[in-house]
Tab-separated table of C-alpha atoms and ligand atoms in Angstrom:
chain	number	residue	atom	x	y	z
Q	1	MET	CA	-18.870	9.904	15.836
Q	2	SER	CA	-20.175	10.943	19.337
Q	3	THR	CA	-19.151	7.620	21.057
Q	4	LEU	CA	-15.866	7.797	19.152
Q	5	LEU	CA	-15.012	11.150	20.638
Q	6	GLN	CA	-15.292	9.398	24.082
Q	7	SER	CA	-12.962	6.645	22.990
Q	8	LYS	CA	-9.511	6.826	24.713
Q	9	THR	CA	-6.326	7.274	22.744
Q	10	LEU	CA	-4.546	3.855	22.455
Q	11	GLY	CA	-1.221	4.887	21.007
Q	12	VAL	CA	0.942	2.737	18.756
Q	13	GLY	CA	-0.064	-0.913	18.168
Q	14	LEU	CA	0.819	-3.951	16.254
Q	15	GLY	CA	-1.378	-6.185	14.007
Q	16	PHE	CA	-1.068	-9.526	15.895
Q	17	ARG	CA	0.240	-12.333	13.812
Q	18	GLU	CA	1.072	-15.936	15.208
Q	19	PRO	CA	4.824	-15.702	14.613
Q	20	PHE	CA	4.872	-12.555	16.960
Q	21	ARG	CA	3.435	-14.591	19.843
Q	22	SER	CA	6.420	-14.750	22.152
Q	23	ASP	CA	8.043	-11.436	21.030
Q	24	ILE	CA	4.991	-9.300	21.970
Q	25	PHE	CA	5.239	-10.525	25.653
Q	26	LEU	CA	9.039	-9.900	25.584
Q	27	ASN	CA	8.379	-6.311	24.303
Q	28	ARG	CA	5.125	-5.459	26.060
Q	29	THR	CA	6.267	-1.951	26.966
Q	30	GLU	CA	6.777	-1.084	23.349
Q	31	ILE	CA	3.286	-2.134	22.147
Q	32	ASP	CA	0.343	0.059	23.355
Q	33	PHE	CA	-2.257	-2.172	21.869
Q	34	LEU	CA	-2.889	-5.114	19.396
Q	35	GLU	CA	-5.120	-5.241	16.474
Q	36	ILE	CA	-6.462	-8.765	15.965
Q	37	THR	CA	-7.964	-10.189	12.770
Q	38	ALA	CA	-11.556	-10.761	13.932
Q	39	ASP	CA	-12.200	-13.646	11.461
Q	40	HIS	CA	-9.398	-15.727	13.080
Q	41	TYR	CA	-11.361	-15.892	16.344
Q	42	PHE	CA	-14.790	-16.837	14.828
Q	43	ASP	CA	-15.720	-20.506	15.735
Q	44	ALA	CA	-12.476	-20.557	17.481
Q	45	ASN	CA	-11.012	-23.923	18.452
Q	46	GLU	CA	-9.784	-24.426	22.066
Q	47	ALA	CA	-6.189	-23.160	21.232
Q	48	LYS	CA	-7.534	-20.014	19.458
Q	49	GLN	CA	-9.879	-19.219	22.275
Q	50	LYS	CA	-7.080	-19.586	24.786
Q	51	GLU	CA	-4.882	-17.311	22.675
Q	52	LEU	CA	-7.677	-14.724	22.552
Q	53	GLU	CA	-8.073	-14.883	26.309
Q	54	LEU	CA	-4.336	-14.501	26.872
Q	55	LEU	CA	-4.093	-11.511	24.540
Q	56	ASN	CA	-7.209	-9.871	26.112
Q	57	GLU	CA	-5.783	-10.194	29.580
Q	58	ASN	CA	-2.461	-8.619	28.543
Q	59	PHE	CA	-3.266	-6.119	25.900
Q	60	GLU	CA	-5.848	-3.682	24.766
Q	61	LEU	CA	-7.328	-5.285	21.613
Q	62	ILE	CA	-8.933	-3.884	18.525
Q	63	PRO	CA	-10.880	-6.386	16.321
Q	64	HIS	CA	-10.279	-5.814	12.628
Q	65	GLY	CA	-12.600	-7.686	10.210
Q	66	LEU	CA	-11.867	-8.810	6.590
Q	67	ASP	CA	-15.247	-10.100	5.391
Q	68	LEU	CA	-18.118	-7.936	6.615
Q	69	SER	CA	-18.392	-6.976	2.980
Q	70	LEU	CA	-19.880	-3.574	3.796
Q	71	GLY	CA	-20.155	-2.681	0.112
Q	72	SER	CA	-22.259	-5.804	-0.851
Q	73	ALA	CA	-25.347	-4.459	-2.496
Q	74	GLU	CA	-27.169	-7.725	-1.580
Q	75	GLY	CA	-26.579	-6.775	2.118
Q	76	ILE	CA	-24.297	-8.311	4.692
Q	77	ASP	CA	-24.039	-11.928	5.988
Q	78	GLU	CA	-26.069	-11.987	9.206
Q	79	GLU	CA	-24.202	-15.030	10.521
Q	80	TYR	CA	-20.896	-13.328	10.034
Q	81	LEU	CA	-22.164	-10.187	11.812
Q	82	GLU	CA	-23.398	-12.246	14.718
Q	83	LYS	CA	-20.008	-13.801	15.158
Q	84	PHE	CA	-18.380	-10.367	14.947
Q	85	ALA	CA	-20.797	-9.087	17.543
Q	86	GLU	CA	-19.996	-11.924	19.978
Q	87	LEU	CA	-16.224	-11.239	19.541
Q	88	VAL	CA	-16.694	-7.517	20.173
Q	89	GLU	CA	-18.852	-8.354	23.275
Q	90	PHE	CA	-16.093	-10.540	24.572
Q	91	VAL	CA	-13.124	-8.154	23.848
Q	92	GLN	CA	-15.004	-4.873	24.789
Q	93	PRO	CA	-12.720	-2.743	22.494
Q	94	GLU	CA	-12.682	1.084	22.200
Q	95	TRP	CA	-13.686	0.508	18.442
Q	96	PHE	CA	-13.612	-2.118	15.797
Q	97	SER	CA	-12.962	-1.967	12.019
Q	98	ASP	CA	-13.524	-3.257	8.520
Q	99	HIS	CA	-13.051	-2.148	4.927
Q	100	ILE	CA	-14.907	-0.065	2.408
Q	101	CYS	CA	-15.230	-2.823	-0.163
Q	102	PHE	CA	-17.125	-5.960	-1.191
Q	103	THR	CA	-15.820	-9.407	-0.744
Q	104	ARG	CA	-18.667	-11.527	-1.836
Q	105	ALA	CA	-21.733	-11.442	-4.170
Q	106	GLY	CA	-24.222	-14.022	-5.272
Q	107	GLY	CA	-22.623	-16.837	-3.330
Q	108	THR	CA	-19.065	-16.207	-4.666
Q	109	ASN	CA	-16.443	-15.373	-2.121
Q	110	ILE	CA	-13.799	-13.314	-3.971
Q	111	GLY	CA	-11.239	-14.016	-1.285
Q	112	HIS	CA	-9.993	-10.431	-1.236
Q	113	LEU	CA	-11.087	-6.893	-0.834
Q	114	ALA	CA	-12.758	-5.756	-4.093
Q	115	PRO	CA	-13.267	-1.993	-4.869
Q	116	LEU	CA	-16.604	-0.293	-5.214
Q	117	PRO	CA	-17.573	2.177	-7.950
Q	118	PHE	CA	-17.423	5.747	-6.450
Q	119	THR	CA	-21.146	6.310	-6.945
Q	120	ARG	CA	-24.053	7.607	-4.794
Q	121	GLU	CA	-25.624	4.106	-5.124
Q	122	ALA	CA	-22.554	2.517	-3.517
Q	123	VAL	CA	-22.512	5.213	-0.850
Q	124	ALA	CA	-26.150	4.279	-0.023
Q	125	VAL	CA	-25.303	0.564	-0.049
Q	126	VAL	CA	-22.446	1.066	2.479
Q	127	ALA	CA	-24.511	3.403	4.646
Q	128	ALA	CA	-27.440	0.811	4.748
Q	129	ASN	CA	-25.012	-2.021	5.610
Q	130	VAL	CA	-23.303	-0.010	8.332
Q	131	LYS	CA	-26.579	0.949	9.870
Q	132	LYS	CA	-27.327	-2.719	10.186
Q	133	VAL	CA	-24.036	-3.334	11.828
Q	134	GLN	CA	-24.587	-0.351	14.230
Q	135	ARG	CA	-28.019	-1.718	15.267
Q	136	VAL	CA	-26.305	-5.034	16.384
Q	137	ILE	CA	-23.015	-3.664	17.719
Q	138	GLU	CA	-23.023	-0.490	19.785
Q	139	THR	CA	-19.204	-0.154	19.877
Q	140	PRO	CA	-18.012	2.322	17.263
Q	141	LEU	CA	-17.162	0.876	13.888
Q	142	ILE	CA	-14.407	2.619	11.876
Q	143	LEU	CA	-13.961	2.176	7.998
Q	144	GLU	CA	-10.795	1.543	6.156
Q	145	ASN	CA	-9.753	2.563	2.572
Q	146	ILE	CA	-8.334	-0.135	0.429
Q	147	THR	CA	-5.959	-0.377	-2.458
Q	148	TYR	CA	-7.414	-1.007	-5.836
Q	149	LEU	CA	-6.442	-2.221	-9.266
Q	150	VAL	CA	-9.881	-1.734	-10.798
Q	151	ARG	CA	-11.477	1.637	-11.304
Q	152	PHE	CA	-14.897	1.986	-12.689
Q	153	PRO	CA	-15.778	4.335	-15.585
Q	154	SER	CA	-19.134	4.819	-13.942
Q	155	SER	CA	-17.785	6.459	-10.883
Q	156	GLU	CA	-19.347	9.817	-10.265
Q	157	MET	CA	-16.850	11.268	-7.842
Q	158	ASP	CA	-13.242	10.678	-6.707
Q	159	GLU	CA	-12.297	8.415	-3.840
Q	160	ALA	CA	-11.962	11.343	-1.316
Q	161	GLU	CA	-15.420	12.638	-1.967
Q	162	PHE	CA	-16.756	8.924	-1.785
Q	163	LEU	CA	-15.179	8.466	1.643
Q	164	THR	CA	-16.426	11.896	2.728
Q	165	ARG	CA	-19.970	10.950	1.908
Q	166	ILE	CA	-19.745	7.595	3.615
Q	167	VAL	CA	-18.432	9.333	6.689
Q	168	SER	CA	-21.272	11.895	6.730
Q	169	GLU	CA	-23.975	9.312	5.908
Q	170	THR	CA	-22.814	6.712	8.582
Q	171	GLY	CA	-21.232	8.832	11.283
Q	172	CYS	CA	-18.381	6.335	11.304
Q	173	GLY	CA	-14.752	7.283	11.874
Q	174	LEU	CA	-12.063	6.427	9.368
Q	175	LEU	CA	-9.227	3.932	9.638
Q	176	LEU	CA	-6.892	5.558	7.131
Q	177	ASP	CA	-4.383	3.124	5.698
Q	178	VAL	CA	-1.565	5.475	4.758
Q	179	THR	CA	0.216	2.738	2.911
Q	180	ASN	CA	-2.976	2.028	0.845
Q	181	LEU	CA	-3.257	5.772	0.127
Q	182	TYR	CA	0.356	6.121	-0.929
Q	183	ILE	CA	0.072	2.968	-3.212
Q	184	ASN	CA	-3.101	4.239	-4.895
Q	185	SER	CA	-1.517	7.642	-5.445
Q	186	GLN	CA	1.512	6.124	-7.073
Q	187	ASN	CA	-0.365	3.565	-9.299
Q	188	PHE	CA	-2.964	6.173	-10.505
Q	189	ALA	CA	-0.781	9.267	-10.400
Q	190	PHE	CA	-2.634	11.470	-8.023
Q	191	ASP	CA	-1.343	13.636	-5.122
Q	192	TRP	CA	-2.052	12.148	-1.713
Q	193	ARG	CA	-1.895	15.628	-0.109
Q	194	ARG	CA	-4.854	16.752	-2.196
Q	195	PHE	CA	-6.623	13.468	-1.202
Q	196	LEU	CA	-6.115	14.514	2.441
Q	197	ASP	CA	-7.360	17.935	1.654
Q	198	GLY	CA	-10.585	16.235	0.376
Q	199	ILE	CA	-11.467	14.028	3.302
Q	200	PRO	CA	-12.659	15.141	6.787
Q	201	THR	CA	-9.232	14.382	8.423
Q	202	GLU	CA	-10.845	14.948	11.878
Q	203	SER	CA	-12.714	11.751	11.320
Q	204	VAL	CA	-9.510	9.721	11.088
Q	205	VAL	CA	-9.398	7.709	14.288
Q	206	GLN	CA	-6.636	5.252	13.466
Q	207	VAL	CA	-4.055	4.590	10.774
Q	208	HIS	CA	-2.433	1.557	9.304
Q	209	PHE	CA	1.174	1.607	8.074
Q	210	VAL	CA	3.629	-0.809	6.633
Q	211	GLY	CA	5.950	-0.647	3.563
Q	212	SER	CA	4.665	-0.917	-0.009
Q	213	HIS	CA	5.985	-3.540	-2.372
Q	214	ARG	CA	6.761	-3.129	-6.003
Q	215	ASN	CA	5.419	-5.789	-8.406
Q	216	GLY	CA	6.349	-4.877	-11.904
Q	217	LYS	CA	4.903	-1.574	-12.868
Q	218	ARG	CA	2.690	-1.396	-9.822
Q	219	LEU	CA	2.893	-0.997	-6.071
Q	220	ILE	CA	0.955	-3.536	-4.134
Q	221	ASP	CA	-0.079	-3.940	-0.462
Q	222	ALA	CA	1.922	-7.158	0.292
Q	223	HIS	CA	2.455	-6.102	3.986
Q	224	SER	CA	5.889	-7.602	3.709
Q	225	ASP	CA	8.199	-4.677	3.642
Q	226	LYS	CA	9.822	-2.169	6.092
Q	227	THR	CA	7.902	1.207	6.104
Q	228	GLU	CA	9.707	3.549	3.701
Q	229	GLU	CA	10.310	7.280	4.083
Q	230	GLU	CA	7.630	8.214	1.557
Q	231	ILE	CA	5.012	6.387	3.734
Q	232	TRP	CA	6.295	7.934	6.931
Q	233	GLU	CA	5.797	11.345	5.060
Q	234	VAL	CA	2.133	10.498	4.574
Q	235	PHE	CA	1.846	9.429	8.236
Q	236	ARG	CA	3.481	12.637	9.505
Q	237	GLU	CA	1.150	14.754	7.321
Q	238	VAL	CA	-1.938	12.913	8.742
Q	239	CYS	CA	-0.615	13.425	12.288
Q	240	LYS	CA	-0.232	17.169	11.601
Q	241	ARG	CA	-3.922	17.370	10.504
Q	242	THR	CA	-5.562	15.408	13.189
Q	243	GLU	CA	-5.303	13.819	16.724
Q	244	LEU	CA	-5.060	10.124	16.046
Q	245	LYS	CA	-6.249	7.673	18.607
Q	246	GLY	CA	-4.233	4.894	17.248
Q	247	ALA	CA	-1.727	3.696	14.621
Q	248	VAL	CA	-1.124	0.069	13.807
Q	249	LEU	CA	1.855	-1.548	11.981
Q	250	GLU	CA	0.370	-4.089	9.613
Q	251	ARG	CA	3.153	-6.642	8.832
Q	252	ASP	CA	1.933	-9.964	7.428
Q	253	GLY	CA	4.954	-11.649	6.036
Q	254	ASN	CA	8.693	-11.553	5.360
Q	255	PHE	CA	8.993	-11.125	9.131
Q	256	PRO	CA	12.220	-9.282	10.143
Q	257	PRO	CA	13.922	-9.628	13.579
Q	258	PHE	CA	11.551	-8.301	16.133
Q	259	ASP	CA	13.899	-5.309	16.822
Q	260	GLU	CA	12.990	-3.886	13.370
Q	261	ILE	CA	9.302	-4.063	14.297
Q	262	VAL	CA	9.986	-2.302	17.687
Q	263	ASN	CA	12.003	0.443	15.834
Q	264	GLU	CA	9.103	1.093	13.442
Q	265	LEU	CA	6.665	1.295	16.396
Q	266	ARG	CA	9.065	3.746	18.148
Q	267	GLN	CA	9.300	5.827	14.985
Q	268	ALA	CA	5.516	5.970	14.740
Q	269	ARG	CA	5.241	6.916	18.406
Q	270	THR	CA	7.734	9.766	17.908
Q	271	ILE	CA	5.792	11.035	14.972
Q	272	MET	CA	2.481	10.875	16.659
Q	273	GLN	CA	3.871	12.726	19.703
Q	274	THR	CA	5.693	15.414	17.918
Q	275	ASN	CA	3.088	16.304	15.447
S	1	MET	CA	-30.343	-3.272	-13.159
S	2	GLY	CA	-27.929	-1.994	-10.544
S	3	LEU	CA	-25.093	-2.651	-8.225
S	4	ILE	CA	-26.404	-6.120	-7.084
S	5	GLU	CA	-26.157	-7.709	-10.484
S	6	GLN	CA	-23.048	-5.979	-11.360
S	7	GLN	CA	-21.321	-7.239	-8.162
S	8	LYS	CA	-22.560	-10.802	-8.798
S	9	PHE	CA	-21.050	-10.665	-12.290
S	10	LEU	CA	-17.850	-9.031	-11.080
S	11	ALA	CA	-17.336	-11.633	-8.352
S	12	LYS	CA	-17.584	-14.262	-11.026
S	13	LEU	CA	-15.368	-12.356	-13.458
S	14	TYR	CA	-12.610	-11.958	-10.795
S	15	THR	CA	-12.532	-15.674	-9.929
S	16	ASP	CA	-13.373	-17.437	-13.170
S	17	ASP	CA	-10.948	-17.473	-16.206
S	18	THR	CA	-13.447	-19.076	-18.498
S	19	LEU	CA	-16.156	-16.427	-17.884
S	20	ARG	CA	-13.620	-13.697	-18.520
S	21	LYS	CA	-12.713	-15.342	-21.781
S	22	SER	CA	-16.250	-15.727	-22.945
S	23	PHE	CA	-17.165	-12.239	-21.957
S	24	ILE	CA	-14.228	-10.807	-24.092
S	25	LYS	CA	-15.199	-13.083	-26.940
S	26	ASP	CA	-18.950	-12.373	-26.884
S	27	PRO	CA	-19.628	-9.505	-24.497
S	28	ALA	CA	-23.291	-8.902	-25.545
S	29	PHE	CA	-24.249	-12.549	-25.075
S	30	THR	CA	-22.351	-13.195	-21.812
S	31	GLY	CA	-23.356	-9.722	-20.416
S	32	SER	CA	-26.950	-10.088	-21.102
S	33	ALA	CA	-27.042	-13.661	-19.867
S	34	ASN	CA	-25.809	-12.091	-16.607
S	35	GLN	CA	-28.475	-9.439	-16.601
S	36	LEU	CA	-26.222	-6.597	-17.497
S	37	SER	CA	-27.407	-3.582	-19.398
S	38	GLU	CA	-25.737	-2.406	-22.573
S	39	ILE	CA	-24.066	0.522	-20.777
S	40	GLU	CA	-22.829	-1.900	-18.028
S	41	ILE	CA	-21.412	-4.213	-20.714
S	42	ARG	CA	-19.603	-1.413	-22.387
S	43	GLU	CA	-18.172	-0.187	-19.147
S	44	LEU	CA	-16.769	-3.523	-18.029
S	45	LEU	CA	-15.588	-4.260	-21.560
S	46	SER	CA	-13.443	-1.188	-21.396
S	47	ILE	CA	-11.596	-2.493	-18.285
S	48	ILE	CA	-11.780	-6.234	-18.674
S	49	GLU	CA	-8.454	-6.728	-20.363
S	50	THR	CA	-6.526	-4.376	-18.315
S	51	GLU	CA	-7.746	-3.724	-14.812
S	52	ILE	CA	-10.161	-6.558	-14.123
S	53	GLU	CA	-7.519	-9.011	-15.677
S	54	CYS	CA	-4.818	-7.499	-13.434
S	55	PHE	CA	-6.985	-7.841	-10.216
S	56	ALA	CA	-7.964	-11.434	-11.181
S	57	GLU	CA	-4.371	-12.328	-11.665
S	58	SER	CA	-3.435	-10.840	-8.318
S	59	LEU	CA	-6.172	-12.941	-6.630
S	60	TYR	CA	-4.996	-15.999	-8.423
S	61	PHE	CA	-1.338	-15.631	-7.400
S	62	LYS	CA	-2.233	-14.851	-3.836
S	63	ARG	CA	-4.096	-18.195	-3.731
S	64	LEU	CA	-1.228	-20.067	-5.436
S	65	HIS	CA	1.424	-18.635	-3.140
S	66	GLU	CA	-0.393	-19.529	-0.076
S	67	VAL	CA	-1.112	-23.140	-1.229
S	68	GLU	CA	2.525	-23.506	-2.474
S	69	ARG	CA	3.525	-22.482	1.161
S	70	LEU	CA	1.138	-24.882	2.848
S	71	LEU	CA	1.917	-27.785	0.492
S	72	TYR	CA	5.708	-27.021	0.225
S	73	LEU	CA	6.951	-30.658	-0.218
S	74	THR	CA	4.363	-31.309	-3.094
S	75	ALA	CA	5.241	-28.069	-4.643
S	76	ARG	CA	8.944	-28.796	-4.487
S	77	GLU	CA	8.465	-32.121	-6.228
S	78	LEU	CA	5.918	-31.044	-8.818
S	79	LYS	CA	7.864	-27.867	-9.816
S	80	HIS	CA	6.091	-26.110	-12.689
S	81	ASP	CA	3.366	-28.830	-12.886
S	82	PHE	CA	2.240	-27.718	-9.414
S	83	ARG	CA	1.107	-24.328	-10.990
S	84	THR	CA	-0.396	-26.142	-14.059
S	85	HIS	CA	-2.582	-28.321	-11.891
S	86	PHE	CA	-3.479	-25.478	-9.652
S	87	LYS	CA	-4.596	-23.407	-12.586
S	88	VAL	CA	-7.047	-26.198	-13.581
S	89	PHE	CA	-8.085	-26.709	-9.887
S	90	SER	CA	-8.689	-22.985	-9.213
S	91	ASN	CA	-11.292	-22.862	-11.902
S	92	THR	CA	-13.247	-25.570	-10.444
S	93	PHE	CA	-13.144	-24.548	-6.683
S	94	ILE	CA	-13.551	-21.374	-4.777
S	95	PRO	CA	-12.968	-21.592	-1.036
S	96	ASP	CA	-15.716	-20.140	1.054
S	97	GLN	CA	-14.611	-20.677	4.642
S	98	VAL	CA	-12.771	-18.281	6.940
S	99	LYS	CA	-9.453	-20.114	6.657
S	100	LYS	CA	-9.537	-19.810	2.753
S	101	HIS	CA	-6.011	-20.775	2.065
S	102	LEU	CA	-6.135	-23.845	4.226
S	103	GLN	CA	-9.321	-24.945	2.615
S	104	ASP	CA	-7.606	-24.315	-0.712
S	105	ALA	CA	-4.705	-26.446	0.136
S	106	LEU	CA	-6.713	-29.341	1.565
S	107	GLU	CA	-9.047	-29.399	-1.576
S	108	PHE	CA	-6.090	-29.073	-3.898
S	109	SER	CA	-4.263	-31.853	-2.189
S	110	GLU	CA	-7.330	-34.101	-2.695
S	111	PHE	CA	-7.481	-33.025	-6.267
S	112	LEU	CA	-3.899	-34.100	-6.897
S	113	GLU	CA	-4.388	-37.358	-4.961
S	114	SER	CA	-7.063	-38.392	-7.409
S	115	ASN	CA	-5.257	-37.115	-10.486
S	116	SER	CA	-4.059	-39.888	-12.784
S	117	GLU	CA	-1.289	-37.776	-14.282
S	118	ILE	CA	0.528	-37.436	-10.922
S	119	GLU	CA	3.242	-40.024	-9.911
S	120	PRO	CA	1.817	-42.343	-7.125
S	121	TRP	CA	4.607	-41.378	-4.623
S	122	VAL	CA	3.936	-37.693	-5.225
S	123	LYS	CA	0.254	-38.345	-4.419
S	124	ASP	CA	1.426	-39.891	-1.210
S	125	LEU	CA	3.437	-36.746	-0.359
S	126	ALA	CA	0.301	-34.598	-1.065
S	127	LYS	CA	-1.728	-36.922	1.241
S	128	PHE	CA	1.019	-36.713	3.900
S	129	GLU	CA	0.881	-32.877	3.811
S	130	ARG	CA	-2.908	-32.804	3.872
S	131	CYS	CA	-3.028	-34.935	6.973
S	132	ARG	CA	-0.326	-32.827	8.568
S	133	LEU	CA	-2.447	-29.704	7.925
S	134	GLU	CA	-5.533	-31.361	9.227
S	135	PHE	CA	-3.791	-32.321	12.473
S	136	HIS	CA	-2.302	-28.884	13.145
S	137	ASN	CA	-5.349	-26.849	12.208
S	138	PHE	CA	-8.362	-28.858	13.348
S	139	GLU	CA	-7.008	-29.855	16.834
S	140	ARG	CA	-7.426	-33.458	16.048
S	141	ARG	CA	-6.044	-35.760	18.867
S	142	ILE	CA	-4.857	-38.232	16.284
S	143	VAL	CA	-4.441	-38.313	12.582
S	144	ALA	CA	-2.967	-41.337	10.691
S	145	ALA	CA	-2.157	-41.711	7.040
S	146	GLN	CA	-1.460	-44.971	5.273
S	147	LEU	CA	0.957	-44.438	2.483
S	148	LYS	CA	1.939	-46.812	-0.228
S	149	TYR	CA	5.468	-45.384	-0.581
S	150	ASP	CA	8.234	-44.680	1.955
S	151	ILE	CA	8.548	-40.921	1.552
S	152	ARG	CA	10.726	-40.472	4.677
S	153	GLU	CA	14.062	-39.709	2.940
S	154	ARG	CA	12.660	-37.777	0.016
S	155	SER	CA	10.504	-35.509	2.307
S	156	LYS	CA	13.767	-34.493	4.061
S	157	ASP	CA	15.969	-34.290	1.013
S	158	PRO	CA	14.756	-33.384	-2.484
S	159	LEU	CA	17.916	-35.034	-3.957
S	160	ALA	CA	17.283	-38.368	-2.273
S	161	SER	CA	16.256	-41.261	-4.509
S	162	GLU	CA	12.556	-41.737	-5.487
S	163	PRO	CA	10.648	-43.321	-2.704
S	164	ALA	CA	10.327	-47.117	-2.718
S	165	LEU	CA	7.032	-48.972	-2.808
S	166	ARG	CA	6.689	-49.933	0.889
S	167	ARG	CA	3.639	-49.489	3.019
S	168	THR	CA	4.136	-46.794	5.577
S	169	PHE	CA	2.117	-45.142	8.380
S	170	ALA	CA	2.401	-41.443	9.209
S	171	VAL	CA	0.861	-40.655	12.662
S	172	TRP	CA	0.340	-37.418	14.500
S	173	LEU	CA	-0.652	-37.497	18.076
S	174	ARG	CA	-1.666	-34.953	20.783
S	175	ALA	CA	-1.410	-35.417	24.419
S	176	GLY	CA	-2.228	-32.296	26.607
S	177	ASN	CA	-0.031	-29.472	25.196
S	178	ARG	CA	2.473	-31.832	23.430
S	179	THR	CA	2.381	-33.212	19.939
S	180	PHE	CA	4.184	-36.278	18.521
S	181	HIS	CA	4.773	-37.391	14.975
S	182	PHE	CA	6.364	-40.427	13.483
S	183	ILE	CA	6.474	-42.333	10.226
S	184	ARG	CA	7.003	-46.050	10.216
V	301	FE2	FE1	-4.850	-1.938	6.268
């Protein structure tokens, strides 16, 4: 956390996606920074490398990983970590991030973020993997909460306590995805305010936000909808409880006219500044 | 036994239909064959038909939707059969590269191209889409596909008549920042 305290506040950013390529330059003053998907620039071809250079020259960048698999009990993939380290070295970001989950085990790549049981063993696994990352990459790593459909009967604590223990064992800050929190609270009928009471909110460095998506009986994180009032409410509450360094709109599909994106960024900025 | 073995088993359960079915059918046998203790077997059994199935399904649909998007012409022609074939394919192949959906689409296209149940001109369409993806995603200077059928009209208009048997070449070229494409 000590290095994170020295990190500067970035403001309100956008998750970079290829369809935004020209709009981000036309709306530069509306975007304080960009979050890039780290994996897309590993072994980058010439076009991707050029894109990275262009983005890096024009925006503050934060690399966000998908596949460090910090919850893998078998340990993390060294080659992947090496590539991540090279990217961080190139970008020189204030911090970088990945998720509290596992994405691979025994040679099988699940292709998505899979949840961990909320146990002391899993806390220890995440802590050991994070230490390994921290030995290779000095830039602060922050950790994101995921949505889950699977809950393990063997869990020894709730998610808030699980995150709290991970923060205290690793010294990492949190990337609190307020949409993921809201989705989980709706799918599993818990009060997100009580969840916020249970985590060290002063450790929340950055948030993610986007609308939730209804799929039958459940809400899912499709990243394809406009942020709804219920999620702005969670965002507002987080801002009241801590001084965020960054907030990122994470839109992956069903792209609206860019004006709508800009409006959401403005709304987030207003909330951050007034709370 | 701990989290290592449990995660190995879960990763397989999430991605393998057949294993899920055999675990439901004979949990003791499948569980112990995968180094699970009795307690762990009981735990996973209590959530296999609800939460694990639900997660596995969400992973499957995510893959399917991405591949449908990448191979949209083939998907449009095969309609429901696209999903039937993808179901079979998805149990035999799990992408392991960074661009998972692209890898999935390329492999699935080859799977269709070698499938005797698929109409030959639809195989050509799958081949056409595979080559287009290879050109745009691997920075190739040139990609050429030799097709048995003339798919030009049908690829533009799903209501056009079935492609005629006529040898055709689809070519993609890159010169500097510009790309060119023609079918002849
Ligand atoms: Fe997120």
